[in-house]
PDB file of C-alpha atoms and ligand atoms in Angstrom:
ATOM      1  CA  UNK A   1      33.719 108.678  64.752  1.00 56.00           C
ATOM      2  CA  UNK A   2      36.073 111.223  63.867  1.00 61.00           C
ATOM      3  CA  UNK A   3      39.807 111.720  65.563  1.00 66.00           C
ATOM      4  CA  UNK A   4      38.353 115.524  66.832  1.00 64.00           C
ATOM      5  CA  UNK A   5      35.323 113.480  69.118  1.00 90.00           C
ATOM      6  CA  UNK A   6      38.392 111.250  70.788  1.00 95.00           C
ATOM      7  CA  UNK A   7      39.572 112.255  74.413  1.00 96.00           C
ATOM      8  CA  UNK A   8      42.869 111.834  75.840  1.00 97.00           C
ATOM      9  CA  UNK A   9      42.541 109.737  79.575  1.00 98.00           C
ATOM     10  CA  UNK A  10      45.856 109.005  81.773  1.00 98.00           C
ATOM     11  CA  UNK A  11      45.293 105.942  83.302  1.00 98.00           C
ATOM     12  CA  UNK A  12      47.765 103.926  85.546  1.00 98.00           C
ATOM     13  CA  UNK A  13      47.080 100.301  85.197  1.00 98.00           C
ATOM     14  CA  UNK A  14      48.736  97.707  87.363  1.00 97.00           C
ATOM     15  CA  UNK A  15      51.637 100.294  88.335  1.00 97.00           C
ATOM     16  CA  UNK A  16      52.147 101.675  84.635  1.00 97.00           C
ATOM     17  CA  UNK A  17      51.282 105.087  83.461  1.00 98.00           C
ATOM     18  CA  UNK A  18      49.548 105.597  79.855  1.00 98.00           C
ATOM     19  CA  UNK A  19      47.415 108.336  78.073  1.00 98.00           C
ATOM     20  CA  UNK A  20      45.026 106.829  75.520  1.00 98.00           C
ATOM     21  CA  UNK A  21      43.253 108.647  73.169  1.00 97.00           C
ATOM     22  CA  UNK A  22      38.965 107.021  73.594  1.00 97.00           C
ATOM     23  CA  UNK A  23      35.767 107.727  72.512  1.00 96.00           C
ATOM     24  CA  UNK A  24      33.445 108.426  75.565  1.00 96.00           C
ATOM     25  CA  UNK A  25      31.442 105.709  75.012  1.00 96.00           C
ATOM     26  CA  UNK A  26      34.464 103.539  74.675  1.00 97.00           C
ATOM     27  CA  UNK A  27      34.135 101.124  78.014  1.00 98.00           C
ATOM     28  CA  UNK A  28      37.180 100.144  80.918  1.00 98.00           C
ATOM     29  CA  UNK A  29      36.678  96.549  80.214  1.00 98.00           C
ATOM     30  CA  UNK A  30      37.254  96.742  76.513  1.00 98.00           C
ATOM     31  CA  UNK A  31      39.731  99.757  75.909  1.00 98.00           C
ATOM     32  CA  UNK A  32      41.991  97.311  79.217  1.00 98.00           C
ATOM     33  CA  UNK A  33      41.794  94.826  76.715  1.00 98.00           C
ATOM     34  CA  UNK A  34      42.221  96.318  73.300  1.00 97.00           C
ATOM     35  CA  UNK A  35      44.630  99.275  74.096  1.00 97.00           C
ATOM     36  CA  UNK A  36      46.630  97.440  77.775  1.00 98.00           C
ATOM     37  CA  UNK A  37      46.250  94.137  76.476  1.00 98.00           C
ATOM     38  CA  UNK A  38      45.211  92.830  79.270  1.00 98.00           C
ATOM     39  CA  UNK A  39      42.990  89.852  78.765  1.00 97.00           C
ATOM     40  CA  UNK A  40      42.366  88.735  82.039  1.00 97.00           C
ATOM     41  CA  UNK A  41      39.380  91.431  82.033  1.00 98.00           C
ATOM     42  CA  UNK A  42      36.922  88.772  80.972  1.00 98.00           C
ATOM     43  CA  UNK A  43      33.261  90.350  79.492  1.00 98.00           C
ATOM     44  CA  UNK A  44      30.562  87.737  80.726  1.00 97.00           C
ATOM     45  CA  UNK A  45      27.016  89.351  80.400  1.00 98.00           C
ATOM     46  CA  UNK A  46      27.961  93.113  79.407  1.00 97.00           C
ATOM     47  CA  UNK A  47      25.377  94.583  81.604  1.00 97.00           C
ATOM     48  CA  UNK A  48      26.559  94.391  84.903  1.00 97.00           C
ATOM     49  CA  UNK A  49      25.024  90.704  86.116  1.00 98.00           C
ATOM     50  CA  UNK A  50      28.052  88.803  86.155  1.00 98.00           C
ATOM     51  CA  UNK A  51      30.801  90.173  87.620  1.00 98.00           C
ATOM     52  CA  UNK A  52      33.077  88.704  85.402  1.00 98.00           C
ATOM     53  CA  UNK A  53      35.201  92.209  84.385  1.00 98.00           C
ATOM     54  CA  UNK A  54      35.386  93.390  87.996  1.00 98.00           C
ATOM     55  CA  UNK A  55      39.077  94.975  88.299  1.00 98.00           C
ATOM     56  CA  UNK A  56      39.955  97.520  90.569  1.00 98.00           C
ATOM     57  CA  UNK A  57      39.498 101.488  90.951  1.00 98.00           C
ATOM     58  CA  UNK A  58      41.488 103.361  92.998  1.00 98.00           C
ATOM     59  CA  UNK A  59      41.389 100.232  95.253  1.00 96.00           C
ATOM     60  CA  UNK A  60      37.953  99.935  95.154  1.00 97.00           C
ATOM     61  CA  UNK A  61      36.371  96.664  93.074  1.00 98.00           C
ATOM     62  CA  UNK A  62      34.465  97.821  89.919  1.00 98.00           C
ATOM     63  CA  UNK A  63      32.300  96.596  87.210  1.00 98.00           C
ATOM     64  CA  UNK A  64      34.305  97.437  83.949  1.00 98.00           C
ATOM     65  CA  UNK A  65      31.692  96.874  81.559  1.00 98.00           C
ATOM     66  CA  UNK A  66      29.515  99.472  83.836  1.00 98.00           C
ATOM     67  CA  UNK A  67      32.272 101.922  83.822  1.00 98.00           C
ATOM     68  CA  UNK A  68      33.639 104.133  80.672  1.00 98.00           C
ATOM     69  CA  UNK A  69      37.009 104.836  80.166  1.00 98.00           C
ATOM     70  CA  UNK A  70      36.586 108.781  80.591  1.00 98.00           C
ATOM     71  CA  UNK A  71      35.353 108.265  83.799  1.00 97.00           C
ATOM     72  CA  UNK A  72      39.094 107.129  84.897  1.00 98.00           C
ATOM     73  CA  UNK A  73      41.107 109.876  83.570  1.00 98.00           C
ATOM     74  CA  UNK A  74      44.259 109.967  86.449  1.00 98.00           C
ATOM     75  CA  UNK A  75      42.891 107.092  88.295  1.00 98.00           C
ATOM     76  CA  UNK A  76      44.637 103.558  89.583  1.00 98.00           C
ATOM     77  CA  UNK A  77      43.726 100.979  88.011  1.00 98.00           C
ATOM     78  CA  UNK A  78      44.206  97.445  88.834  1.00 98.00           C
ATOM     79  CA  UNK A  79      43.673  93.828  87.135  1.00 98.00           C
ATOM     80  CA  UNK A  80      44.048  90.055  87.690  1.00 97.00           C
ATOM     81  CA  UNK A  81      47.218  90.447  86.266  1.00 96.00           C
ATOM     82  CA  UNK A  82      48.645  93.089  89.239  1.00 96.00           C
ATOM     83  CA  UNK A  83      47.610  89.731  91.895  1.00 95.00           C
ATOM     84  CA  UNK A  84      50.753  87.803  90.665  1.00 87.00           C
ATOM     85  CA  UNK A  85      52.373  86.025  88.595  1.00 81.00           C
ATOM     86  CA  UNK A  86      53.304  82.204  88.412  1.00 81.00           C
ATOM     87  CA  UNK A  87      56.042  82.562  90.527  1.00 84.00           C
ATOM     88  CA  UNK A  88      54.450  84.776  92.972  1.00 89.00           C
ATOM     89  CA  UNK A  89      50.689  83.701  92.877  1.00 93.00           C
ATOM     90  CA  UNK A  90      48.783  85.495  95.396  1.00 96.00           C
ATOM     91  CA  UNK A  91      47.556  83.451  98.474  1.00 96.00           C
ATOM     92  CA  UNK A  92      43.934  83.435  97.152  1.00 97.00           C
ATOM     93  CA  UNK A  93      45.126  82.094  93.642  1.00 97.00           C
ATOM     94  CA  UNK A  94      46.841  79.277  95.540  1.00 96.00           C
ATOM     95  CA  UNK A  95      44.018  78.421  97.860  1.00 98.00           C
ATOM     96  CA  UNK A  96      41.997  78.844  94.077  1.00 97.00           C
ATOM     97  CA  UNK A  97      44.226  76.046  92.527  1.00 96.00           C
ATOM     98  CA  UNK A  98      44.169  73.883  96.457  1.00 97.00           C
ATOM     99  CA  UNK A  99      40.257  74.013  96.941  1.00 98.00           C
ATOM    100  CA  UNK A 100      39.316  73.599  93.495  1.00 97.00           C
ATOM    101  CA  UNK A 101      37.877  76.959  93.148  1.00 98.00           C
ATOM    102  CA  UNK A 102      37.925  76.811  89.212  1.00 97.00           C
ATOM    103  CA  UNK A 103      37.053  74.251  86.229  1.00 97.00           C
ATOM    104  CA  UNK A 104      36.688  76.456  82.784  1.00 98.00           C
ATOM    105  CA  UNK A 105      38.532  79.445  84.644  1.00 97.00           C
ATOM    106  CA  UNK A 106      36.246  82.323  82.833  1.00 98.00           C
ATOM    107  CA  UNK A 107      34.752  83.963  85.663  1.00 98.00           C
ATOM    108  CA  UNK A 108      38.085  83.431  87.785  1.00 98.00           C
ATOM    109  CA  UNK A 109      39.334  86.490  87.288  1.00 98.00           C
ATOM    110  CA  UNK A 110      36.538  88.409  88.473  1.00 98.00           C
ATOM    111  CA  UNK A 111      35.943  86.269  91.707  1.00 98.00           C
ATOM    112  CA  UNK A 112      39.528  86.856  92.149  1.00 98.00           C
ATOM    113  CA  UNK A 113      39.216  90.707  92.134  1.00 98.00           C
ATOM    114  CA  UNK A 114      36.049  90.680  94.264  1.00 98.00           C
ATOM    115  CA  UNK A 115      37.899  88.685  97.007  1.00 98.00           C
ATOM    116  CA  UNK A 116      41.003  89.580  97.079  1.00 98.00           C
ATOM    117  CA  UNK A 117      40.058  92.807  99.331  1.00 97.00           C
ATOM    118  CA  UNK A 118      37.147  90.868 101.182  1.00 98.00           C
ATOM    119  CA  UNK A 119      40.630  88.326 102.235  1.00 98.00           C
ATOM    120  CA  UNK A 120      42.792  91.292 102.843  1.00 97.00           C
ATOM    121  CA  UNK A 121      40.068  92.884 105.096  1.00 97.00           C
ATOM    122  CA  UNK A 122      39.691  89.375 107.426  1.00 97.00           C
ATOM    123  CA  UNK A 123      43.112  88.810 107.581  1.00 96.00           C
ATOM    124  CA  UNK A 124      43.496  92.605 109.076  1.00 96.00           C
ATOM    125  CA  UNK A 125      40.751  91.858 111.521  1.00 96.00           C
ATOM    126  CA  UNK A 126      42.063  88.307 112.119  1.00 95.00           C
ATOM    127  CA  UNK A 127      38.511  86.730 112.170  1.00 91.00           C
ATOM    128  CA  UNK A 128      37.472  83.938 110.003  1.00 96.00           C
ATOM    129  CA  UNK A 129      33.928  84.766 108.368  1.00 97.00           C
ATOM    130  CA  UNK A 130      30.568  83.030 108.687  1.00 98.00           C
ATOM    131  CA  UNK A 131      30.336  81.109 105.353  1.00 98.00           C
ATOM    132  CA  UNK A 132      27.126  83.296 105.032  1.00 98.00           C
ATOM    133  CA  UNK A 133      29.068  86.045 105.051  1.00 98.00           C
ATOM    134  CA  UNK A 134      31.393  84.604 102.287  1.00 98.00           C
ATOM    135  CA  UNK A 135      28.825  84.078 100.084  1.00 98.00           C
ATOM    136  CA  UNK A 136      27.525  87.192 100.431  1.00 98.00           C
ATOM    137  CA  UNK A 137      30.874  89.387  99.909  1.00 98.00           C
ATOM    138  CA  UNK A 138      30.828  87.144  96.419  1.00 98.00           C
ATOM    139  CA  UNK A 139      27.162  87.730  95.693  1.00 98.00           C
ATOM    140  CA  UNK A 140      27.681  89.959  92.863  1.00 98.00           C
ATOM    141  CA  UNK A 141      29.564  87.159  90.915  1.00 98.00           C
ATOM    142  CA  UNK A 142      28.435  84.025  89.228  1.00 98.00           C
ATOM    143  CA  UNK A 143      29.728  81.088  88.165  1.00 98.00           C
ATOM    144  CA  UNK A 144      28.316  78.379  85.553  1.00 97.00           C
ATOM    145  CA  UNK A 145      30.799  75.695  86.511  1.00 97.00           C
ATOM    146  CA  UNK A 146      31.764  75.203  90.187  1.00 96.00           C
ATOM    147  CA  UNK A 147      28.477  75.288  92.495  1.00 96.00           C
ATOM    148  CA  UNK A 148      30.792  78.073  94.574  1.00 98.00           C
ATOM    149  CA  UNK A 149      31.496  75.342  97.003  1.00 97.00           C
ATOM    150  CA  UNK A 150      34.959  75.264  96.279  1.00 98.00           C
ATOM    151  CA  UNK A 151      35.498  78.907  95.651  1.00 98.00           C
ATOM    152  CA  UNK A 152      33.930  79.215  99.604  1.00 98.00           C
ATOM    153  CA  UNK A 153      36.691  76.834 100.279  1.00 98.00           C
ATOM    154  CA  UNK A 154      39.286  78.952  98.373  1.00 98.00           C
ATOM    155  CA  UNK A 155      38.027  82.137 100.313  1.00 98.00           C
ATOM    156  CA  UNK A 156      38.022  80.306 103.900  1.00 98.00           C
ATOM    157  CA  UNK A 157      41.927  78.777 103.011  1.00 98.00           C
ATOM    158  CA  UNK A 158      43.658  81.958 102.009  1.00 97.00           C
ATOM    159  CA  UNK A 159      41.884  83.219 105.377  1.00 98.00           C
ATOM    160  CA  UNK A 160      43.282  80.499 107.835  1.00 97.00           C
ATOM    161  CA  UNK A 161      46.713  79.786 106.152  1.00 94.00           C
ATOM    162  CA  UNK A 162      47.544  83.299 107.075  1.00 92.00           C
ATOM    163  CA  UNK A 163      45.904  83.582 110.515  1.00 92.00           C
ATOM    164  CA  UNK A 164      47.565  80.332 111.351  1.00 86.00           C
ATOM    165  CA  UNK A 165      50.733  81.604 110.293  1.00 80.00           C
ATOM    166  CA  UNK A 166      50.248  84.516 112.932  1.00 75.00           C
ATOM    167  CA  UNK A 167      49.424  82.483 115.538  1.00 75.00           C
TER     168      UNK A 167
HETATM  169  S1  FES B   1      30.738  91.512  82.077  1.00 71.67           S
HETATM  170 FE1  FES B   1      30.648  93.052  83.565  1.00 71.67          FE
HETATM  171  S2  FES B   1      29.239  92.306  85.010  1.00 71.67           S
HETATM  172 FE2  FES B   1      29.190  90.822  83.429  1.00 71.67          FE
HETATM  173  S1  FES B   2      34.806  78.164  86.573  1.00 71.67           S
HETATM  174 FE1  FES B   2      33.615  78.156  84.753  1.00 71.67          FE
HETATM  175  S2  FES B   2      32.244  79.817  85.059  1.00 71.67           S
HETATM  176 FE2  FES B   2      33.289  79.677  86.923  1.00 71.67          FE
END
Protein backbone atom coordinates (compact mmCIF):
# COMPACT_ATOMS: atom_id res chain seq x y z
CA UNK A 1 0.00 0.00 0.00
CA UNK A 2 1.29 3.21 -0.90
CA UNK A 3 2.48 6.14 1.75
CA UNK A 4 -0.63 8.50 0.03
CA UNK A 5 -3.46 5.55 1.37
CA UNK A 6 -1.77 5.95 5.14
CA UNK A 7 -3.73 8.14 7.77
CA UNK A 8 -2.33 10.04 10.51
CA UNK A 9 -4.31 8.93 14.16
CA UNK A 10 -3.31 10.75 17.63
CA UNK A 11 -3.66 8.31 20.08
CA UNK A 12 -2.81 8.64 23.87
CA UNK A 13 -1.80 5.33 25.20
CA UNK A 14 -1.25 4.70 28.87
CA UNK A 15 -0.84 8.63 29.53
CA UNK A 16 1.48 9.30 26.37
CA UNK A 17 0.52 11.23 23.35
CA UNK A 18 1.58 9.90 19.69
CA UNK A 19 0.41 10.43 16.01
CA UNK A 20 1.02 7.34 13.87
CA UNK A 21 0.78 7.26 10.42
CA UNK A 22 -1.80 3.53 9.63
CA UNK A 23 -3.46 1.97 7.03
CA UNK A 24 -7.27 1.73 7.83
CA UNK A 25 -7.31 -1.68 7.94
CA UNK A 26 -4.33 -1.65 10.19
CA UNK A 27 -5.94 -3.09 13.72
CA UNK A 28 -5.50 -1.49 17.71
CA UNK A 29 -4.15 -4.73 18.85
CA UNK A 30 -1.37 -4.96 16.33
CA UNK A 31 -0.35 -1.25 15.44
CA UNK A 32 -0.21 -1.18 20.14
CA UNK A 33 2.17 -3.73 19.53
CA UNK A 34 4.21 -2.97 16.48
CA UNK A 35 4.28 0.93 16.60
CA UNK A 36 3.80 1.39 21.12
CA UNK A 37 5.53 -1.67 21.74
CA UNK A 38 3.43 -2.77 23.97
CA UNK A 39 3.30 -6.51 24.15
CA UNK A 40 1.10 -7.12 26.82
CA UNK A 41 -1.81 -6.78 24.06
CA UNK A 42 -1.83 -10.52 23.57
CA UNK A 43 -3.83 -11.75 20.02
CA UNK A 44 -5.56 -15.15 21.05
CA UNK A 45 -8.25 -16.05 18.37
CA UNK A 46 -8.25 -12.74 16.12
CA UNK A 47 -11.93 -12.70 15.77
CA UNK A 48 -13.26 -11.51 18.79
CA UNK A 49 -13.83 -15.07 20.90
CA UNK A 50 -11.19 -14.75 23.29
CA UNK A 51 -10.80 -11.77 24.88
CA UNK A 52 -7.31 -12.00 25.07
CA UNK A 53 -6.42 -8.19 23.46
CA UNK A 54 -9.09 -6.46 25.54
CA UNK A 55 -7.37 -2.98 26.60
CA UNK A 56 -9.16 -0.03 27.31
CA UNK A 57 -11.07 2.88 25.31
CA UNK A 58 -11.74 5.92 26.71
CA UNK A 59 -12.24 3.85 29.93
CA UNK A 60 -14.36 1.56 28.46
CA UNK A 61 -12.92 -2.34 27.95
CA UNK A 62 -12.49 -3.17 24.20
CA UNK A 63 -11.72 -5.94 21.90
CA UNK A 64 -8.51 -4.72 20.01
CA UNK A 65 -8.47 -7.17 17.40
CA UNK A 66 -12.32 -5.99 16.70
CA UNK A 67 -11.31 -2.45 16.66
CA UNK A 68 -9.06 -0.52 13.85
CA UNK A 69 -6.72 1.93 14.64
CA UNK A 70 -8.63 4.85 12.69
CA UNK A 71 -11.40 4.33 14.73
CA UNK A 72 -9.25 5.88 17.81
CA UNK A 73 -7.96 8.96 16.32
CA UNK A 74 -7.80 11.46 19.78
CA UNK A 75 -8.96 8.76 22.00
CA UNK A 76 -7.45 7.28 25.57
CA UNK A 77 -6.13 4.42 25.36
CA UNK A 78 -5.15 2.10 28.02
CA UNK A 79 -3.15 -1.37 28.44
CA UNK A 80 -1.98 -3.99 30.98
CA UNK A 81 0.94 -2.08 31.18
CA UNK A 82 -0.98 1.40 32.60
CA UNK A 83 -2.28 -1.32 35.80
CA UNK A 84 1.28 -1.20 37.34
CA UNK A 85 4.34 -2.04 37.50
CA UNK A 86 6.39 -4.51 39.79
CA UNK A 87 6.69 -2.19 42.37
CA UNK A 88 3.25 -0.93 42.26
CA UNK A 89 1.17 -4.02 41.05
CA UNK A 90 -2.38 -3.26 41.08
CA UNK A 91 -4.54 -4.99 43.81
CA UNK A 92 -6.07 -7.40 41.23
CA UNK A 93 -2.49 -8.43 39.93
CA UNK A 94 -1.65 -9.24 43.55
CA UNK A 95 -4.78 -11.14 44.39
CA UNK A 96 -3.76 -12.74 40.52
CA UNK A 97 -0.29 -13.90 41.87
CA UNK A 98 -2.20 -14.87 45.82
CA UNK A 99 -5.17 -16.99 44.33
CA UNK A 100 -3.37 -18.54 41.63
CA UNK A 101 -5.24 -16.83 38.97
CA UNK A 102 -2.55 -17.68 36.23
CA UNK A 103 -0.28 -20.78 35.01
CA UNK A 104 1.01 -19.94 31.20
CA UNK A 105 -0.02 -16.15 31.82
CA UNK A 106 -1.32 -15.60 27.98
CA UNK A 107 -4.75 -14.66 28.49
CA UNK A 108 -3.76 -12.69 31.81
CA UNK A 109 -3.64 -9.65 30.42
CA UNK A 110 -6.94 -9.58 29.01
CA UNK A 111 -8.75 -10.98 32.19
CA UNK A 112 -6.86 -8.31 33.83
CA UNK A 113 -8.37 -5.49 31.67
CA UNK A 114 -11.88 -6.97 31.79
CA UNK A 115 -11.79 -6.91 35.65
CA UNK A 116 -10.07 -4.35 36.64
CA UNK A 117 -13.30 -1.95 36.15
CA UNK A 118 -15.80 -4.84 37.19
CA UNK A 119 -13.31 -4.56 40.85
CA UNK A 120 -13.29 -0.84 40.72
CA UNK A 121 -17.14 -0.77 40.29
CA UNK A 122 -17.74 -3.29 43.63
CA UNK A 123 -15.37 -1.67 45.59
CA UNK A 124 -17.40 1.81 44.86
CA UNK A 125 -20.59 0.08 45.78
CA UNK A 126 -18.91 -1.81 48.66
CA UNK A 127 -20.77 -5.14 47.91
CA UNK A 128 -19.07 -8.35 47.33
CA UNK A 129 -20.63 -10.12 44.11
CA UNK A 130 -22.49 -13.41 43.73
CA UNK A 131 -19.78 -15.70 42.22
CA UNK A 132 -22.45 -15.95 39.39
CA UNK A 133 -22.11 -12.65 38.85
CA UNK A 134 -18.23 -12.93 38.65
CA UNK A 135 -18.30 -15.29 36.17
CA UNK A 136 -20.46 -13.56 34.21
CA UNK A 137 -18.63 -9.96 34.20
CA UNK A 138 -15.58 -12.42 32.83
CA UNK A 139 -17.74 -14.27 30.34
CA UNK A 140 -16.28 -12.77 27.37
CA UNK A 141 -12.78 -14.22 28.27
CA UNK A 142 -11.35 -17.67 28.18
CA UNK A 143 -8.78 -19.40 29.53
CA UNK A 144 -7.06 -22.86 28.41
CA UNK A 145 -5.13 -23.30 31.63
CA UNK A 146 -6.76 -22.40 34.98
CA UNK A 147 -10.51 -23.84 35.12
CA UNK A 148 -11.29 -19.89 36.22
CA UNK A 149 -11.50 -21.13 39.72
CA UNK A 150 -8.69 -19.28 40.80
CA UNK A 151 -9.15 -16.24 38.69
CA UNK A 152 -12.93 -16.16 40.68
CA UNK A 153 -10.72 -16.25 43.66
CA UNK A 154 -8.45 -13.43 42.35
CA UNK A 155 -11.66 -11.31 41.52
CA UNK A 156 -13.42 -12.05 45.06
CA UNK A 157 -9.71 -11.10 46.99
CA UNK A 158 -8.97 -7.78 45.38
CA UNK A 159 -12.82 -7.20 46.36
CA UNK A 160 -12.59 -8.02 50.19
CA UNK A 161 -8.94 -6.87 50.90
CA UNK A 162 -10.20 -3.45 50.11
CA UNK A 163 -13.67 -3.54 51.70
CA UNK A 164 -12.01 -4.93 54.75
CA UNK A 165 -9.63 -2.26 54.76
CA UNK A 166 -12.70 0.24 54.93
CA UNK A 167 -14.28 -1.34 57.50
S1 LIG B 1 -7.62 -11.83 20.14
FE1 LIG B 1 -9.19 -10.39 20.37
S2 LIG B 1 -10.84 -11.53 21.17
FE2 LIG B 1 -9.31 -13.03 20.78
S1 LIG C 1 -3.34 -18.98 32.20
FE1 LIG C 1 -2.93 -20.05 30.35
S2 LIG C 1 -4.61 -19.50 29.08
FE2 LIG C 1 -5.10 -18.63 30.98
Amino acid sequence: MSEQSKMDVTLTVNGNTRTVSVEPRHLLADVLRHEFNLSGVHIGCAHGACGCCTVHLDGTPRLSCLTFAVQCDGRDIKTVESLGGIDATHILQQAFKSEHGLQCGYCTPGFLMTLAPYVSKQIELGEMPEEADIREAMSGNICRCTGYHGIVAAVKKAISSQLTERA
